[in-house]
PDB file of C-alpha atoms in Angstrom:
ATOM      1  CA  UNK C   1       0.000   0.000   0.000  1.00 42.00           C
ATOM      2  CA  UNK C   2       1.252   3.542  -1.070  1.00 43.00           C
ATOM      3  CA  UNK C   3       1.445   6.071   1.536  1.00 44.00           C
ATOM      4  CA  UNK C   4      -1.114   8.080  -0.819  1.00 43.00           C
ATOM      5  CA  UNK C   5      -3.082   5.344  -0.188  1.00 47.00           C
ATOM      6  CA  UNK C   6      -2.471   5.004   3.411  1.00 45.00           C
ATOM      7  CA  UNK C   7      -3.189   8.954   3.680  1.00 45.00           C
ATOM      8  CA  UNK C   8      -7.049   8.889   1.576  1.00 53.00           C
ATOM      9  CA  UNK C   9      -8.257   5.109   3.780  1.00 64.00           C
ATOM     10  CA  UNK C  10      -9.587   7.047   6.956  1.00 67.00           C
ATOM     11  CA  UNK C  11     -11.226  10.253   4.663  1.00 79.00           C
ATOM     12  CA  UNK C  12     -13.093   7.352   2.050  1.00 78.00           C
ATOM     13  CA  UNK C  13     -13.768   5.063   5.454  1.00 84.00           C
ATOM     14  CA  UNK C  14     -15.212   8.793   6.728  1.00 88.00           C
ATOM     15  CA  UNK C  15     -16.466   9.570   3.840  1.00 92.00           C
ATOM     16  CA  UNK C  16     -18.645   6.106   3.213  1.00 95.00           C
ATOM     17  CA  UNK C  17     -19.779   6.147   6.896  1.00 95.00           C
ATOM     18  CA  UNK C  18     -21.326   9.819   6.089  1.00 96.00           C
ATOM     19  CA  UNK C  19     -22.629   8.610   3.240  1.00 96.00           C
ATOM     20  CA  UNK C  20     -24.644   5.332   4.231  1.00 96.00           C
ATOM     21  CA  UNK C  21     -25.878   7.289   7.765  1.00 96.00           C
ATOM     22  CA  UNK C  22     -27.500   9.898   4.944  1.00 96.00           C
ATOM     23  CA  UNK C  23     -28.677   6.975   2.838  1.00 96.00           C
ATOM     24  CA  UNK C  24     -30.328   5.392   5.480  1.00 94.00           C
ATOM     25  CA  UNK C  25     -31.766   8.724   6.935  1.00 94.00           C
ATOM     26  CA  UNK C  26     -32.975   9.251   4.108  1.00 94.00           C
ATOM     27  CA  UNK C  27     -34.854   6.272   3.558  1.00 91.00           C
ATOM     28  CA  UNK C  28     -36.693   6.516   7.071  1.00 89.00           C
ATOM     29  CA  UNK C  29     -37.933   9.771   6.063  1.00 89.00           C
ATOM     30  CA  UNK C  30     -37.333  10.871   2.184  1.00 89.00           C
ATOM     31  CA  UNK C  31     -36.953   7.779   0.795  1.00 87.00           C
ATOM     32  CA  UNK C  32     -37.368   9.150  -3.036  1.00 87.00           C
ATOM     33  CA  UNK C  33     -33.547  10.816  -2.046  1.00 93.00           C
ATOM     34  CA  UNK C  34     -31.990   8.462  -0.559  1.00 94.00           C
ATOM     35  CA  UNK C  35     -30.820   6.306  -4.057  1.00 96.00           C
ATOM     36  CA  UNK C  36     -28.492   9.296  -4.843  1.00 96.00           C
ATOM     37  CA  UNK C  37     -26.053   8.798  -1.234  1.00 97.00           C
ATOM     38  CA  UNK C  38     -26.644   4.880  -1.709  1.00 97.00           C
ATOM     39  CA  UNK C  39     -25.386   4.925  -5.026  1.00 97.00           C
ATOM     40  CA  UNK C  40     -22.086   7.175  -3.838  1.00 96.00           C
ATOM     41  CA  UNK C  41     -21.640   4.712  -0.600  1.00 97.00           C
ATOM     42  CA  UNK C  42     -22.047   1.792  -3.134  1.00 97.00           C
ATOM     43  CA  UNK C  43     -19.446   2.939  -5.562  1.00 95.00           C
ATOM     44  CA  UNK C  44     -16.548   3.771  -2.249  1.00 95.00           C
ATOM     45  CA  UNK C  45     -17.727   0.749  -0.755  1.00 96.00           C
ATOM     46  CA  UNK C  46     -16.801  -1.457  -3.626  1.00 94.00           C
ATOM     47  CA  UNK C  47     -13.499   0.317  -4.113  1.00 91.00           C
ATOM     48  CA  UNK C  48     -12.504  -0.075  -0.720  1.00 92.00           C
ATOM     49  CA  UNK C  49     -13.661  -3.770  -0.303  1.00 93.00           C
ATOM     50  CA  UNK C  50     -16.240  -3.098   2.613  1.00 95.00           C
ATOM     51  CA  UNK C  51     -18.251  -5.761   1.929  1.00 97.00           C
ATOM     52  CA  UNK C  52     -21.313  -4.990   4.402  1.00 97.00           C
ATOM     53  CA  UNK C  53     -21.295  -0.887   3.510  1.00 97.00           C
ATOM     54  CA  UNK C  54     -21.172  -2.513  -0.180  1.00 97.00           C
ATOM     55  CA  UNK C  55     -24.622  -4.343   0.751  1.00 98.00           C
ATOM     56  CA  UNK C  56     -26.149  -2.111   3.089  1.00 97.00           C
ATOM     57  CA  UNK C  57     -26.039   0.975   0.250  1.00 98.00           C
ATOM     58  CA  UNK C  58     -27.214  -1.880  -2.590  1.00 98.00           C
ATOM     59  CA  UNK C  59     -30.044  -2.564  -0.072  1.00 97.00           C
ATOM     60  CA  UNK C  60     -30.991   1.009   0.530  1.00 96.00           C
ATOM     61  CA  UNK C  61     -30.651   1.641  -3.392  1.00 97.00           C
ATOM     62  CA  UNK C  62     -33.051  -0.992  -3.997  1.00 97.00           C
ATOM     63  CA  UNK C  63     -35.884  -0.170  -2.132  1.00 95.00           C
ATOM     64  CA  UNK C  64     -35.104   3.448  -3.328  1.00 95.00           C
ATOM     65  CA  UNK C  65     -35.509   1.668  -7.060  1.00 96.00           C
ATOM     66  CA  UNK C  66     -39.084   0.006  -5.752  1.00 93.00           C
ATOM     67  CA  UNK C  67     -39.836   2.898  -3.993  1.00 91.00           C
ATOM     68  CA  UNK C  68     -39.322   5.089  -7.297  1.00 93.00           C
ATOM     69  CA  UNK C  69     -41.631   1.961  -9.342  1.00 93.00           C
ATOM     70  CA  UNK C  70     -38.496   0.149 -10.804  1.00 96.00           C
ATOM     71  CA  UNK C  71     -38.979  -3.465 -10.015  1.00 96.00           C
ATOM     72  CA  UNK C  72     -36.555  -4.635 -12.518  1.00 97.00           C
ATOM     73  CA  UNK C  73     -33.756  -2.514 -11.078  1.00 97.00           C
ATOM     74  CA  UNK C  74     -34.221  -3.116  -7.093  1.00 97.00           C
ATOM     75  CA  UNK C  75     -34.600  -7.029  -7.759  1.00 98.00           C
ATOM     76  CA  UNK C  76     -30.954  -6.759  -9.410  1.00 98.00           C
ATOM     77  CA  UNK C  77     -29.728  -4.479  -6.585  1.00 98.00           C
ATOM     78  CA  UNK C  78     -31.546  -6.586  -3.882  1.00 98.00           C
ATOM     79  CA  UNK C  79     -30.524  -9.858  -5.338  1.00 98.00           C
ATOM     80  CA  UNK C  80     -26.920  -8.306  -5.123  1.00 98.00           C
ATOM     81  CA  UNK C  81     -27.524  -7.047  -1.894  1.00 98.00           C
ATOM     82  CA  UNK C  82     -28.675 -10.482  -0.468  1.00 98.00           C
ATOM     83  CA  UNK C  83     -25.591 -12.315  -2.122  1.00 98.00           C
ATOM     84  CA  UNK C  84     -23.343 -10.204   0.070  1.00 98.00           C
ATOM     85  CA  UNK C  85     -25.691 -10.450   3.009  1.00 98.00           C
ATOM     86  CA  UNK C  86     -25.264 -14.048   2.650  1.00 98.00           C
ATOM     87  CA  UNK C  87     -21.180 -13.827   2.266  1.00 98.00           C
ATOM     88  CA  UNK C  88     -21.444 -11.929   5.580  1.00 98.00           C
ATOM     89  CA  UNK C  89     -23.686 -14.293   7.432  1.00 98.00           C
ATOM     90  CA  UNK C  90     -26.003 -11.263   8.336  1.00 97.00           C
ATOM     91  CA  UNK C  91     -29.020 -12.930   8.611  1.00 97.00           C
ATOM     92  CA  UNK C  92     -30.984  -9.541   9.344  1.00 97.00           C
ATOM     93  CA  UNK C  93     -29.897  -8.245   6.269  1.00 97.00           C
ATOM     94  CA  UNK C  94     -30.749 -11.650   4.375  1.00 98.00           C
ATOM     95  CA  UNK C  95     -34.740 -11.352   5.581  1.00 97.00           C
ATOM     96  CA  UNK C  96     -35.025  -7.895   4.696  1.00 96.00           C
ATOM     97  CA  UNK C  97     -33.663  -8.553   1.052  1.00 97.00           C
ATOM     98  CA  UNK C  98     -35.814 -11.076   0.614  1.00 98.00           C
ATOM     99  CA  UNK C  99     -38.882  -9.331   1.961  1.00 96.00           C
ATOM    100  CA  UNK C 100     -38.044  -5.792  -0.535  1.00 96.00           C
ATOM    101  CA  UNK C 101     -37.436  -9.116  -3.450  1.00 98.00           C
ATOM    102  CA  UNK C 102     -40.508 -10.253  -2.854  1.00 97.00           C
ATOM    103  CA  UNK C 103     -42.464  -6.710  -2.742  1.00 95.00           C
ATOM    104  CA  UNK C 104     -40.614  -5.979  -5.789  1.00 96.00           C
ATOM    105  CA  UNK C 105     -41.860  -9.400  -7.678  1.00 97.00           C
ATOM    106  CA  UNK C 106     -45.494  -8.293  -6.250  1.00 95.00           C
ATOM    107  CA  UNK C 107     -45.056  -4.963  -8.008  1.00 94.00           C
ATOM    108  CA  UNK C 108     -43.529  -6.088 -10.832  1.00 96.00           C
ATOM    109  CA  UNK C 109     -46.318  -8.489 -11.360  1.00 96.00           C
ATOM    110  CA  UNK C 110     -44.918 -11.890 -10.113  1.00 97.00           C
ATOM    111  CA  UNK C 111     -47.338 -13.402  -7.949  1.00 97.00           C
ATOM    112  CA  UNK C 112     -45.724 -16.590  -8.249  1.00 98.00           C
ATOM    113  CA  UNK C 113     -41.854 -15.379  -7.772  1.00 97.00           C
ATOM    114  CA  UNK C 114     -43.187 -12.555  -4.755  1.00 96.00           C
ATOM    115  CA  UNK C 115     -45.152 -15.795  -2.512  1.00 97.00           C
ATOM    116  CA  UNK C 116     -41.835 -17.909  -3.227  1.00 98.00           C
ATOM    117  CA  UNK C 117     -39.686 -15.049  -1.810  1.00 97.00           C
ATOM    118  CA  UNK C 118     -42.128 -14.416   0.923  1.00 95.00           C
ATOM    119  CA  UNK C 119     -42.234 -17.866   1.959  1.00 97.00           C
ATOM    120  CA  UNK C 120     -38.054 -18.111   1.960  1.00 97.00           C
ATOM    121  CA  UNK C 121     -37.819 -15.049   4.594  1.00 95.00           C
ATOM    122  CA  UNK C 122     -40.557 -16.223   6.801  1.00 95.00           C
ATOM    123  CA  UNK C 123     -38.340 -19.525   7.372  1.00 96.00           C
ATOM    124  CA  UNK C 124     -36.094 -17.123   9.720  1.00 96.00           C
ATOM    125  CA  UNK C 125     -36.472 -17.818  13.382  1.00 95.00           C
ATOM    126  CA  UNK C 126     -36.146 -14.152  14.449  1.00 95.00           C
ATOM    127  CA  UNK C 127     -38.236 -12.619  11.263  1.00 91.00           C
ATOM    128  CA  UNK C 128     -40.470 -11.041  14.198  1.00 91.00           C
ATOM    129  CA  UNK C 129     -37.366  -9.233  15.663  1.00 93.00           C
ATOM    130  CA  UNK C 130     -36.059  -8.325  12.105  1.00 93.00           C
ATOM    131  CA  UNK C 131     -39.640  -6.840  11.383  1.00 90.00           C
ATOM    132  CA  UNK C 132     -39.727  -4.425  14.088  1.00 88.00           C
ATOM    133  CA  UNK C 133     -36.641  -3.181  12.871  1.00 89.00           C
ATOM    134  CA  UNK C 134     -37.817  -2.882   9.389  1.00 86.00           C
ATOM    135  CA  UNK C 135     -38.342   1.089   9.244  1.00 80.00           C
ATOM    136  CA  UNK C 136     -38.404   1.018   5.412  1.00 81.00           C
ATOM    137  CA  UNK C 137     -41.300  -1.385   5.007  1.00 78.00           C
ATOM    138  CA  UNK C 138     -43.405   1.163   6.238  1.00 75.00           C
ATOM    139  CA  UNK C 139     -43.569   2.616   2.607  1.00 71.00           C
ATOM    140  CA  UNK C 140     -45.133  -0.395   0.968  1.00 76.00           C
ATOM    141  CA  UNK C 141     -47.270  -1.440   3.872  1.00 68.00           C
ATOM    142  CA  UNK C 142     -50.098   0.585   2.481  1.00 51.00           C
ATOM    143  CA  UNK C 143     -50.065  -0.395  -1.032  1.00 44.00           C
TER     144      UNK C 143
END
């Protein structure tokens, strides 16, 4: 590692910390702004390997994509999402990218695909626990 490199870590670390909290803010209470910080976080979470701020801002940029009425998009990001959820052994994070999947199939049409998805994330012990967490659902609960 260069000492360039060495110097920039702690401002991107900074930097993608700031970014995610604003994401995530974002998505509690704006949620149609909170792709454009998810996006950012995604992009210096991939470059510097951060493998759970990589799937928290796909997450959040997902349900930003269902949020905004792109299915097709958020079940990429989500599916993406839940493959690094799954690398991580987050199981939290697992549940709720299977629950935004299967909202997303619902929207997009997919009875079939959304009850599938439903039926995978209500095989987690603590989905109850996980649901009470779950600020974001809050946006689709009405529709």
């Amino acid at each position: 590692m260069s000492a360039l490199t060495n110097t920039h870590q702690p401002a991107l670390r900074d930097n993608l910390q700031r970014l995610l909290r604003e994401a995530w803010d974002k998505l509690e209470r704006q949620p149609r702004e909170s792709a454009a910080p998810a996006r950012r976080a995604e992009h210096l979470a991939r470059c510097s390997g951060d493998n759970r701020a990589w799937a928290q801002s796909l997450f959040v940029w997902g349900v930003a994509s269902m949020y905004e009425g792109d299915s097709q998009e958020a079940i990429v990001l989500l599916s993406r999402a839940l493959a690094a959820f799954r690398f991580l052994n987050d199981e939290e994070g697992q549940w709720s990218c299977l629950k935004a999947i299967a909202l997303a199939w619902g929207y997009a049409g997919d009875a079939v695909q959304a009850l599938e998805t439903h039926s995978i994330a209500d095989t987690f012990s603590r989905q109850a626990e996980f649901a009470s967490k779950a600020g974001w659902l809050r946006w689709f609960v009405a529709d």
